[in-house]
XYZ file of N, CA and C in Angstrom:
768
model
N 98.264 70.765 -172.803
C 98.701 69.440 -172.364
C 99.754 68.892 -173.321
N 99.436 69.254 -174.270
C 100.696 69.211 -175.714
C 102.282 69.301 -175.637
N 101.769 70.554 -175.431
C 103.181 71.160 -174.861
C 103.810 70.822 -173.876
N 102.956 70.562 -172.269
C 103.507 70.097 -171.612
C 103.971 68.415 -171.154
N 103.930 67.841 -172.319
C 104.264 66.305 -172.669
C 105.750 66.714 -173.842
N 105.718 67.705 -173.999
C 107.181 67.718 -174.707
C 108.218 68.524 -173.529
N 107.519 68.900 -173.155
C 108.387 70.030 -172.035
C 108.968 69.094 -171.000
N 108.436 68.485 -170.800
C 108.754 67.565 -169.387
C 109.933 66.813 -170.036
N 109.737 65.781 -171.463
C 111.256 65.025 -171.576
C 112.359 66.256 -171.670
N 112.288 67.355 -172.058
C 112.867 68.510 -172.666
C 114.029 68.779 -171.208
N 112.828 68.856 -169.698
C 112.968 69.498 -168.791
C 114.451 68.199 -168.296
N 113.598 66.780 -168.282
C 114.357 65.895 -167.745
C 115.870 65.488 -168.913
N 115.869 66.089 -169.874
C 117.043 66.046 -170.703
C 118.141 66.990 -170.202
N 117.630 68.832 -170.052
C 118.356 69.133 -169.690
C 119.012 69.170 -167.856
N 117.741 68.355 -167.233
C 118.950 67.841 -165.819
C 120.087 67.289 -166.003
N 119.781 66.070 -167.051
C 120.720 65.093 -166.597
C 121.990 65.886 -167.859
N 122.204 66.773 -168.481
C 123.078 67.057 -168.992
C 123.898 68.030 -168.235
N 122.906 68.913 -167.359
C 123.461 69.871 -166.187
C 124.327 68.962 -165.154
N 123.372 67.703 -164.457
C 124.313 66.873 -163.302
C 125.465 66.209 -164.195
N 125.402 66.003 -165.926
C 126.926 65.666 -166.507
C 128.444 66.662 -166.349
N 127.743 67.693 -166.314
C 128.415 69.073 -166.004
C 129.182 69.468 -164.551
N 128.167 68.970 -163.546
C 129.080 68.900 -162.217
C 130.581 68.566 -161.804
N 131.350 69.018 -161.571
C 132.311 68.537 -161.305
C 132.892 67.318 -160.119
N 133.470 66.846 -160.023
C 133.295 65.513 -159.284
C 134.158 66.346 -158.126
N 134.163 65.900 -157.004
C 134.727 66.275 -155.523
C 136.187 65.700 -155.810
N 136.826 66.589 -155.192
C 138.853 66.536 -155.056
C 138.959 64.990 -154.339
N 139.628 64.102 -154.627
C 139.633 63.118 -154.015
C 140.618 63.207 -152.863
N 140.399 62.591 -151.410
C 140.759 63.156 -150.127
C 142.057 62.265 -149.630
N 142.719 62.948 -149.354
C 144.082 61.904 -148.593
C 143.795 60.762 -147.890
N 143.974 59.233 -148.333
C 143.597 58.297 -147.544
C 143.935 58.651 -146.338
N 143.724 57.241 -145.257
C 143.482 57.216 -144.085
C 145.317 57.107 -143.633
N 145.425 56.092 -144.355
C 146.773 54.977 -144.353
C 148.105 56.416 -144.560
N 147.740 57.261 -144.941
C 148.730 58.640 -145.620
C 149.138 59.516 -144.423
N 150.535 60.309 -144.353
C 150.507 61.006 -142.965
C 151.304 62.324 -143.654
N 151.341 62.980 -143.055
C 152.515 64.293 -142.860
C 153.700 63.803 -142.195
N 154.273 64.140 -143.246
C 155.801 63.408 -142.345
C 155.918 64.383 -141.137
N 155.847 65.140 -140.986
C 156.085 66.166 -140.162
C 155.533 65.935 -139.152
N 154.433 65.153 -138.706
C 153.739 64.625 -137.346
C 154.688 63.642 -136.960
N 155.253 62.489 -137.785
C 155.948 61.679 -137.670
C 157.353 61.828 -137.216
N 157.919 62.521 -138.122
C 159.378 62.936 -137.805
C 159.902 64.666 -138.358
N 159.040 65.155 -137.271
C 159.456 66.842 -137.513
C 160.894 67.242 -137.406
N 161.878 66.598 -137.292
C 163.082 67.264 -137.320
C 163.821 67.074 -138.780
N 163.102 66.490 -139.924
C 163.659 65.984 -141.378
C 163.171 67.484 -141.560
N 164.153 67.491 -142.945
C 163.931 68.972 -143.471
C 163.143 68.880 -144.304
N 162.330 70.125 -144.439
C 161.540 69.788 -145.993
C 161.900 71.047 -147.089
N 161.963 70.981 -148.708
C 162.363 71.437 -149.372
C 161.205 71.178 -150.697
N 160.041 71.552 -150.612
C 159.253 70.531 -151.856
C 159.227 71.033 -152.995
N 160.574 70.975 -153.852
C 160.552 71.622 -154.983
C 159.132 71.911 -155.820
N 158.280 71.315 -156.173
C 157.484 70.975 -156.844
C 156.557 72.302 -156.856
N 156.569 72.692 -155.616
C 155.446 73.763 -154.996
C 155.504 74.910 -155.216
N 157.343 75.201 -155.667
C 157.570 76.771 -156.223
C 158.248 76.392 -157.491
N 159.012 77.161 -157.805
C 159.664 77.795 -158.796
C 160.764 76.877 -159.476
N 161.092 76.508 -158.154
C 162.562 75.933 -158.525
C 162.672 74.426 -158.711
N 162.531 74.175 -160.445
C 162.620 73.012 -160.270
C 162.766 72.649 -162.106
N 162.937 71.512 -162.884
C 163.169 71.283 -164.146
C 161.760 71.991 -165.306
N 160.702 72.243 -164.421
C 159.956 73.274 -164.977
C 159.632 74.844 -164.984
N 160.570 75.176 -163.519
C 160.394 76.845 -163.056
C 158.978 77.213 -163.271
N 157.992 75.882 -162.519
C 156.830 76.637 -162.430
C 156.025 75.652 -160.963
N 155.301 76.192 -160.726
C 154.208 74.955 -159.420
C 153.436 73.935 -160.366
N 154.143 72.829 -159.705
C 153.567 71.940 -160.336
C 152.164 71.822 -160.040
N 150.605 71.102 -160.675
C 149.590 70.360 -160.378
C 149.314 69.586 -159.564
N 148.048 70.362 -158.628
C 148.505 68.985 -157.634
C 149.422 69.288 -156.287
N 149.965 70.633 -156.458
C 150.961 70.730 -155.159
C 150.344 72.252 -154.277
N 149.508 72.188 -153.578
C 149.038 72.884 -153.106
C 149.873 73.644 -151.874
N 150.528 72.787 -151.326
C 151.290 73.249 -150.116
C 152.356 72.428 -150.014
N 153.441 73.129 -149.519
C 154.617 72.911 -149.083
C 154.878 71.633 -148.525
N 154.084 70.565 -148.423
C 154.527 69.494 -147.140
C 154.785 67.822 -148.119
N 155.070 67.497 -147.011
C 155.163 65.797 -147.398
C 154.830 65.108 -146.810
N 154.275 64.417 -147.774
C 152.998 63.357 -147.310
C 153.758 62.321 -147.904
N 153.155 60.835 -147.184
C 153.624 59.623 -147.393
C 152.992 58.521 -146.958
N 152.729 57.202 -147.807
C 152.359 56.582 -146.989
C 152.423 56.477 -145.617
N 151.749 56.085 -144.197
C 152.648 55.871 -143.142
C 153.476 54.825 -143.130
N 153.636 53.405 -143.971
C 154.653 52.553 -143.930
C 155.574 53.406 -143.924
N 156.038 54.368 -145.237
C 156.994 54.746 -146.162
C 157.635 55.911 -144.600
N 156.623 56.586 -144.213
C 157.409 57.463 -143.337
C 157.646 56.883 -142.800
N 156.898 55.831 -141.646
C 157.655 55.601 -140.490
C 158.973 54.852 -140.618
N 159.316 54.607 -141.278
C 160.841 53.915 -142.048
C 161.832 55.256 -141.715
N 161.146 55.740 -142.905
C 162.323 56.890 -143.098
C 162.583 57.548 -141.829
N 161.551 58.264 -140.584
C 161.530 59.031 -139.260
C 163.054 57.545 -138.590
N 162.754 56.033 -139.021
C 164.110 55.639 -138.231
C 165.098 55.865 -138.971
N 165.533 56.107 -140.254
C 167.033 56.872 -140.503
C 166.864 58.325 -140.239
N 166.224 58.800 -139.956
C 166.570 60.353 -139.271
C 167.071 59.920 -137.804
N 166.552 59.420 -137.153
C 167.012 58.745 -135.773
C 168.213 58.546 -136.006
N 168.946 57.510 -136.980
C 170.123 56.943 -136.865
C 170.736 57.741 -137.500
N 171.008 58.911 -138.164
C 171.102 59.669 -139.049
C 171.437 61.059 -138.006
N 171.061 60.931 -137.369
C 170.962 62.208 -136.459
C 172.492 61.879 -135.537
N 172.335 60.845 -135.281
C 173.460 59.964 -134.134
C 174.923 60.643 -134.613
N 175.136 60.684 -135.950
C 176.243 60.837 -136.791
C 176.456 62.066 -137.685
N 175.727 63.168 -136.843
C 175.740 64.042 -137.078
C 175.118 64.842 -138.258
N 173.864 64.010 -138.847
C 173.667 64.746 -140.293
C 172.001 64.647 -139.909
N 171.167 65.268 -140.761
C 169.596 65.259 -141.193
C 169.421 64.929 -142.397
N 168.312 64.639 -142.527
C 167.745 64.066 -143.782
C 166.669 65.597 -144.293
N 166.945 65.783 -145.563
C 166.470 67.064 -145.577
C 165.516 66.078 -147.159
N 164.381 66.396 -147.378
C 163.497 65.685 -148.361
C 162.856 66.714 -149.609
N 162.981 66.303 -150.882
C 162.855 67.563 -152.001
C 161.447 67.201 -152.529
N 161.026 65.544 -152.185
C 159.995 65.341 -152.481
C 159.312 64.238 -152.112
N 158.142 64.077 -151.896
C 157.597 62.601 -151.702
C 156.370 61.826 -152.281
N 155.001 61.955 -151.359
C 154.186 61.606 -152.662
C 153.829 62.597 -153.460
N 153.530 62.388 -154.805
C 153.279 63.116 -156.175
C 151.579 62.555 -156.641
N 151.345 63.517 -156.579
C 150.075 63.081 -157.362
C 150.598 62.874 -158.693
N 149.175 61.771 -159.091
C 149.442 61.272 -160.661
C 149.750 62.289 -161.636
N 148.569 63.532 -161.067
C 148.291 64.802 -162.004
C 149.292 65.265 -162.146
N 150.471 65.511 -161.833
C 151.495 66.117 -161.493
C 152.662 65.594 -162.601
N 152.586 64.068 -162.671
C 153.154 63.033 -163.385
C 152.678 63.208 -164.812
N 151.334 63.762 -165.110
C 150.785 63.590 -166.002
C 151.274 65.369 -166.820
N 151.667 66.055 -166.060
C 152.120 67.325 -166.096
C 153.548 67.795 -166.623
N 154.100 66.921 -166.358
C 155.722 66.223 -166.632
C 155.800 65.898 -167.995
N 154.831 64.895 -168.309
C 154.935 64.332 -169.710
C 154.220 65.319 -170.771
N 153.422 65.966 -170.222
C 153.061 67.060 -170.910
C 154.247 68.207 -171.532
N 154.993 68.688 -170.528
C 155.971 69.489 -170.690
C 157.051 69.551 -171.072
N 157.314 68.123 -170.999
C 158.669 67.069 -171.600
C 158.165 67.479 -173.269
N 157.273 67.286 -173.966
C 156.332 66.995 -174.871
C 156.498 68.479 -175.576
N 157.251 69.642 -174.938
C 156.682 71.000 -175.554
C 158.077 71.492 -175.798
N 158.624 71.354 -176.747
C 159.770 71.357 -177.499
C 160.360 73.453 -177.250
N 158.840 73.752 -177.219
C 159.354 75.305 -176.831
C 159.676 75.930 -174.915
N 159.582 75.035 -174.258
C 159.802 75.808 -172.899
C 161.025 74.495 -172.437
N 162.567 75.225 -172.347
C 163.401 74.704 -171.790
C 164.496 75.549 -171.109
N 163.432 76.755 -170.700
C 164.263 78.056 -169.850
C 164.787 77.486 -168.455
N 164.634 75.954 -168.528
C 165.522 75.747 -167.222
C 166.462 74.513 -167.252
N 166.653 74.675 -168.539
C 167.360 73.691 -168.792
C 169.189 73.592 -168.841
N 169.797 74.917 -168.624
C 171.225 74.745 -168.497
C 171.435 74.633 -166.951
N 170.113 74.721 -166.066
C 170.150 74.094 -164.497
C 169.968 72.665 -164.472
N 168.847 72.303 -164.802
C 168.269 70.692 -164.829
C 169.082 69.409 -165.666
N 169.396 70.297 -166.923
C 169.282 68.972 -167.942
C 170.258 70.411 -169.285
N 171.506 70.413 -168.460
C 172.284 70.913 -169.322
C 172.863 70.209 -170.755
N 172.939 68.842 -170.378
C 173.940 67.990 -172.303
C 172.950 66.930 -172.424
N 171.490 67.310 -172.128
C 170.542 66.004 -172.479
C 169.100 67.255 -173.758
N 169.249 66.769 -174.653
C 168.022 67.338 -174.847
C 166.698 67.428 -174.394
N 166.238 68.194 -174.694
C 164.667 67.932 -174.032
C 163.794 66.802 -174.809
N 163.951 66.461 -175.699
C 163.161 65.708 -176.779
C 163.989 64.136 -176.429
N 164.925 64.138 -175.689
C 165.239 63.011 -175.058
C 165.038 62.884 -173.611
N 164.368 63.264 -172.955
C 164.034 63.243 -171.893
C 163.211 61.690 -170.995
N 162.462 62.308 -172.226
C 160.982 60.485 -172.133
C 162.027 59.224 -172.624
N 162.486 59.715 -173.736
C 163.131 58.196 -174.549
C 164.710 57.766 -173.350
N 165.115 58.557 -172.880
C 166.026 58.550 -172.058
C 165.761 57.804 -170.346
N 164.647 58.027 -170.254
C 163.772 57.498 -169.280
C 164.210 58.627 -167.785
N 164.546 59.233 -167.998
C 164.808 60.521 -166.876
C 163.269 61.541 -166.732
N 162.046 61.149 -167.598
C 160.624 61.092 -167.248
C 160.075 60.062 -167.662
N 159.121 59.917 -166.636
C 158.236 58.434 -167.032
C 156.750 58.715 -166.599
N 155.966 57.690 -167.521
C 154.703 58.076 -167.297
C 153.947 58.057 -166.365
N 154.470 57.030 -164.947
C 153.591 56.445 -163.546
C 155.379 56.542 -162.911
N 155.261 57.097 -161.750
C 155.897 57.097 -160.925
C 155.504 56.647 -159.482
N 156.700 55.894 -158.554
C 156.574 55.348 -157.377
C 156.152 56.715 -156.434
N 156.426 57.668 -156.274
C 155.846 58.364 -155.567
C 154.037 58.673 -155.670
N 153.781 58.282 -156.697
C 152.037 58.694 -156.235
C 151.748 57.134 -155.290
N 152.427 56.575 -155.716
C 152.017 55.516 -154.535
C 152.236 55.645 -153.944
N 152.644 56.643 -152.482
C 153.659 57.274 -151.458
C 154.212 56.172 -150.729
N 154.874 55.995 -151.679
C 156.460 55.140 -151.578
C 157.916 55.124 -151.500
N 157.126 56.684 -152.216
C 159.041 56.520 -152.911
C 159.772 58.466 -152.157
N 160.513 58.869 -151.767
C 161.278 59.579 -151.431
C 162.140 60.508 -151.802
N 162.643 61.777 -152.315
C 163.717 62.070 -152.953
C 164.211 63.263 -151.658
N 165.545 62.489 -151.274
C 166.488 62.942 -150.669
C 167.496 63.454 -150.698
N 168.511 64.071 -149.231
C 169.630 64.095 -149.511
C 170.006 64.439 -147.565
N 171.183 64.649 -147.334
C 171.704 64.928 -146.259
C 172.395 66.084 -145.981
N 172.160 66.807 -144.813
C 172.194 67.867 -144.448
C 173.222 67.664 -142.875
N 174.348 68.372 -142.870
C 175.566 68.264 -141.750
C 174.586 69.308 -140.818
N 174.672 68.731 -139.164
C 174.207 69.527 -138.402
C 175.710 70.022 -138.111
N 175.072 71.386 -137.246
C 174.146 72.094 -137.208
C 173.736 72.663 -138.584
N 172.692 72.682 -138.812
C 172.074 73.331 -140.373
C 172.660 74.072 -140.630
N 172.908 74.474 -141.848
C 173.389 76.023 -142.400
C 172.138 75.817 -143.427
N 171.315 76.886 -143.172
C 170.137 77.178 -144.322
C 170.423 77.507 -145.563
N 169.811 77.175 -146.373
C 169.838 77.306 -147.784
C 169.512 78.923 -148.464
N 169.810 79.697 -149.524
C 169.418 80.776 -149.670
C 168.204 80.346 -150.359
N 167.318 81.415 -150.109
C 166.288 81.474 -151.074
C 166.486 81.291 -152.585
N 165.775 80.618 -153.587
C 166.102 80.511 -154.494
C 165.609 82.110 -154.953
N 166.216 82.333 -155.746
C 166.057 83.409 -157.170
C 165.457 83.450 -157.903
N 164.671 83.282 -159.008
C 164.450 83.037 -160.490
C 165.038 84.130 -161.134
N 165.562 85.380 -160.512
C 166.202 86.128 -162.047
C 167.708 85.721 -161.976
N 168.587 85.639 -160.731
C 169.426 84.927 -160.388
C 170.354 83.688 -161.788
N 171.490 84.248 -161.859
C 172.384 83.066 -162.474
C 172.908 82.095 -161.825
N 172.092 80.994 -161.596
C 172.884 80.339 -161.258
C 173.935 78.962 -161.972
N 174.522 78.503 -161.530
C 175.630 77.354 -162.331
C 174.166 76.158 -162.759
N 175.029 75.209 -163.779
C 174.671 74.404 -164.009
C 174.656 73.254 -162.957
N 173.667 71.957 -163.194
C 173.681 71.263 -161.935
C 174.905 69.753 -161.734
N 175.490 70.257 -162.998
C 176.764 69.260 -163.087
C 178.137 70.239 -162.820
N 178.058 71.184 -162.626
C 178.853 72.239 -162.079
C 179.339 71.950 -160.265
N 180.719 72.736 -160.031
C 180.937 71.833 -158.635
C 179.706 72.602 -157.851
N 180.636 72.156 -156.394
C 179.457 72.289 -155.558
C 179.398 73.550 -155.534
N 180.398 74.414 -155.534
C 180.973 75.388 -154.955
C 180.134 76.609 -155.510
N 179.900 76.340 -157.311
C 179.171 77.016 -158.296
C 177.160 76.493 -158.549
N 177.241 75.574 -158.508
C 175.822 75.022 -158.310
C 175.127 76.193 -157.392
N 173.407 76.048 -157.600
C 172.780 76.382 -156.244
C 173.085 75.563 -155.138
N 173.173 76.466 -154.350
C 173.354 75.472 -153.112
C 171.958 74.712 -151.830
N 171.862 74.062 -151.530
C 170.616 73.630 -150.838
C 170.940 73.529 -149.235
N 172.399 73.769 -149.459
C 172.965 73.640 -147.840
C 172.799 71.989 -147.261
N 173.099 71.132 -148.129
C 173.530 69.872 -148.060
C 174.847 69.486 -148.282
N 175.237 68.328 -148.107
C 176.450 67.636 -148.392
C 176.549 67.717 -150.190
N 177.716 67.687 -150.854
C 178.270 67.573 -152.090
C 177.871 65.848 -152.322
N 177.038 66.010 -153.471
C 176.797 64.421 -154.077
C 176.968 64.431 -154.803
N 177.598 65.518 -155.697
C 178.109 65.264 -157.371
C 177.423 66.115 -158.100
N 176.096 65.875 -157.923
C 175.107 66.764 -158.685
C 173.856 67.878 -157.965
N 173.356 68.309 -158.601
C 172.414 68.939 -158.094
C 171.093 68.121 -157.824
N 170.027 68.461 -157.253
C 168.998 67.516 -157.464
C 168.422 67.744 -158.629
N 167.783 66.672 -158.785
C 166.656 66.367 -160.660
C 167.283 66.957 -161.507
N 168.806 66.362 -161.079
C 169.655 66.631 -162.425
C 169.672 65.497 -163.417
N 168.773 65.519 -165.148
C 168.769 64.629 -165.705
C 170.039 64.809 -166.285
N 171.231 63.567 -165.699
C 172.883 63.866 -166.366
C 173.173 62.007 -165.652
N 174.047 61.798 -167.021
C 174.385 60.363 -165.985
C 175.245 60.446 -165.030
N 175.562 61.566 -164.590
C 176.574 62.298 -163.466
C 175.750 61.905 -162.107
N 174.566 62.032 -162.723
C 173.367 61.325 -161.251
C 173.500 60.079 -160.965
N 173.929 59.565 -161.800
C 174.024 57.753 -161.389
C 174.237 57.267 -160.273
N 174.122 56.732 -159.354
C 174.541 56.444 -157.827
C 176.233 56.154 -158.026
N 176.677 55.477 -159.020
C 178.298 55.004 -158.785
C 178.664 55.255 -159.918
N 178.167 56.668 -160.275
C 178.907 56.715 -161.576
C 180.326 56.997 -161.199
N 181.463 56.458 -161.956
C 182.631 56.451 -161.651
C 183.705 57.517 -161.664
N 182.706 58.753 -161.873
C 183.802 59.996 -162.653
C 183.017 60.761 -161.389
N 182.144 60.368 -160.097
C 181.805 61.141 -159.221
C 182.428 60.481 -157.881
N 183.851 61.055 -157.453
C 184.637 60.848 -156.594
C 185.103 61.374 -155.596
N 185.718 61.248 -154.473
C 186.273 61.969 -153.375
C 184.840 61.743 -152.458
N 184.588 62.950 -151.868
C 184.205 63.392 -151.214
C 182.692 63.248 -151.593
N 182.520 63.528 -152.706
C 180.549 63.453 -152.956
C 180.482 61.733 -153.069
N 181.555 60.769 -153.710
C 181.382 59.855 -153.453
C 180.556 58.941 -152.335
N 181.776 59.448 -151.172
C 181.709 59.180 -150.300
C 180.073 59.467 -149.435
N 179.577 61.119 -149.248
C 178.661 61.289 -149.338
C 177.443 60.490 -149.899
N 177.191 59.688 -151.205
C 176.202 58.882 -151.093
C 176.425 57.800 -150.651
N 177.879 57.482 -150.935
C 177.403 56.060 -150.339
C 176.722 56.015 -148.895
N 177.059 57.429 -148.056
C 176.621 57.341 -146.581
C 174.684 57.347 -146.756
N 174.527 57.835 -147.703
C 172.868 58.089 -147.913
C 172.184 56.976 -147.988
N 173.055 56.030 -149.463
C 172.208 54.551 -149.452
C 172.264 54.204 -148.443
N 173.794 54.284 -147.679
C 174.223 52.714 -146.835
C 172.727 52.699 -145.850
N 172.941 54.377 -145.554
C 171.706 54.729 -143.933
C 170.351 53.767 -144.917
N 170.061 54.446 -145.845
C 168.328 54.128 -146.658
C 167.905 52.762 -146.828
N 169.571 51.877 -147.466
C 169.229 50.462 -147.661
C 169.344 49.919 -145.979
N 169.883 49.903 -145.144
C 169.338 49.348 -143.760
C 168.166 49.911 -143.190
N 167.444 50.433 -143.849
C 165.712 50.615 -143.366
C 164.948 50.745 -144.531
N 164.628 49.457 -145.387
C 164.042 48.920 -146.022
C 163.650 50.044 -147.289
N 164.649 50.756 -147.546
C 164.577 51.518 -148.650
C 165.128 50.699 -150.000
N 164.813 51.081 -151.537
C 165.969 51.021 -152.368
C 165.770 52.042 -153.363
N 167.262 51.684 -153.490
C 167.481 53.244 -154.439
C 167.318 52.522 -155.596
N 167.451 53.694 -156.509
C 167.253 54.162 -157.907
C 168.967 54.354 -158.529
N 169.330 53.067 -159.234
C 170.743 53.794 -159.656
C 171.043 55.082 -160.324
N 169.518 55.620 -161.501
C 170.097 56.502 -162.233
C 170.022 58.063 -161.145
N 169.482 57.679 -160.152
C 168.977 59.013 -158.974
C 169.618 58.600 -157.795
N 170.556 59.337 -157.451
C 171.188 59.202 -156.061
C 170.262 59.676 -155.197
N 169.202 60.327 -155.244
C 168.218 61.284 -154.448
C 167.033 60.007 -154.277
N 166.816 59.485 -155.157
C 165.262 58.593 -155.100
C 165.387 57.066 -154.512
N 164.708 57.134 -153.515
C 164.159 55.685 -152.824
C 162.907 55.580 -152.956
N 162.763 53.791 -152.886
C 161.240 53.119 -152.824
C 161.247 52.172 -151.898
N 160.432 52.350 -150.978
C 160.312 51.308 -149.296
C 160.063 50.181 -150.445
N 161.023 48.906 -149.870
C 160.549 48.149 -150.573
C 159.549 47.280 -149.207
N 158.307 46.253 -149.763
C 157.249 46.218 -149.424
C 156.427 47.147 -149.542
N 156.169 47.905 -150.194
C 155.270 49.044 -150.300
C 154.079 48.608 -150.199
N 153.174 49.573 -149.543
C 151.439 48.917 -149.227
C 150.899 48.541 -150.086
N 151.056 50.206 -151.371
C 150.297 50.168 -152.256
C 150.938 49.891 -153.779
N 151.599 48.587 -153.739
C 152.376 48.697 -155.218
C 151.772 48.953 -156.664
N 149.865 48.871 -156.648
C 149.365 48.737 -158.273
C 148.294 50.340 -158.156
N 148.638 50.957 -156.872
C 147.746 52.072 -157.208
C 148.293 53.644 -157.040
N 147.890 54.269 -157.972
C 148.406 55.508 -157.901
C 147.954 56.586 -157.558
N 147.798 57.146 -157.169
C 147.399 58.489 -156.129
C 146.866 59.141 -156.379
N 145.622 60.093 -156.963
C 145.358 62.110 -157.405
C 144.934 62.469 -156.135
N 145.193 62.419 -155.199
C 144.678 63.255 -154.411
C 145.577 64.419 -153.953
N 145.028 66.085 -154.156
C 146.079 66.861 -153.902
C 147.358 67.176 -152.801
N 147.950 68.121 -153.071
C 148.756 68.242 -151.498
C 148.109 69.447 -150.952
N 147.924 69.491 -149.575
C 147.239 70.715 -148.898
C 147.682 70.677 -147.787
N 147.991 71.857 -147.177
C 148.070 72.020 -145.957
C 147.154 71.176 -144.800
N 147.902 70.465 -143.581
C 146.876 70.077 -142.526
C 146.095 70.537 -141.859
């Protein structure tokens, strides 16, 4: 009886250290959240994040599958500049949308690791990496886990598809013309995408002619359907009214 008066707290100690051990359940795509692709299947999708090609050359956290998800405010906005967008001959082709936090939190991690910048004469050719954070070209909470925010660009119909990216592949830097850059089979905007360069600036003044011209057609379409841009990112919009302005997202990306 001795024994079994020590055994029992013994027994009920190690439950509750086993149920500390459980792992908690993936938290599930709200209700309010859609696939853009139910919404407006003719936008292109491109979700860097998911492969290779991107300021880390790795899959980000958090990005399980290829798609984009968005608030439904945030899409159904955007599905009407594909509408009006379409009229005038171009598509809206999308590199990214909501981000899980984890993902964000993955960023600052890597920003942070002074030894991996094997993609850096693509991304972030005359910026150091150790200026990245202080530069504010990463930040710690981003508008996309609130699926708000957008990163775009425009695509001339009829499509001309993009090549597969490479990774052993040389390609140009992303302040390089268009001609030498990877190409995404979009319009010329100056830069490449998640190019940290102030060459990204929406009006930076040394990005002229023709890519000029090109964004301004991107805002003009984005700001008449309740988008706003990002000066230092010609690519990034945030619906303004957003549903969810104080909360941020982990829930993964997965296939529907």
């Amino acid at each position: 009886m001795g024994m079994l008066k020590h055994f029992l707290p013994l027994t009920l100690l190690l439950g509750t250290l086993l149920a500390g051990c459980e792992s908690e359940p993936e938290p599930e795509m709200p209700e309010d959240f859609v696939y853009l692709r139910d919404l407006a299947p003719s936008i292109l999708q491109d979700i860097r994040y998911y492969g290779e090609h991107n300021f880390m050359g790795r899959q980000v956290d958090g990005y399980e599958a290829p798609e984009c998800i968005l608030a439904r405010d945030t899409a159904e906005q955007l599905a009407k500049v594909q509408i009006k967008i379409k009229r005038v001959g171009y598509t809206l082709k999308v590199f990214d949308c909501y981000r899980p936090a984890r993902a964000v939190t993955e960023f600052i991690e890597w920003a942070q690791d002074s030894s991996d910048d094997h993609m850096a004469r693509q991304f972030f050719p005359r910026v150091a990496k150790a200026d990245l954070i202080p530069n504010g070209y990463i930040a710690e909470q981003s508008s996309h886990s609130r699926g708000a925010a957008v990163d775009v660009t425009l695509v001339k119909l009829p499509v001309t598809e993009a090549s597969p990216f490479d990774p052993s592949a040389e390609y140009g830097s992303c302040i390089d013309s268009h001609e030498v850059r990877y190409s995404t089979g979009g319009l010329d905007m100056g830069t490449g995408y998640d190019c940290f360069d102030e060459l990204s600036h929406t009006f930076n003044t040394d990005i002229k002619g023709v890519a000029a011209a090109n964004r301004e057609l991107l805002v003009n379409n984005m700001e008449r359907n309740l988008f706003r841009h990002y000066p230092e990112e010609w690519w990034h919009f945030t619906l303004i009214g957003e549903p969810f302005p104080d909360t941020y997202f982990d829930f993964p990306i997965k296939s529907p």
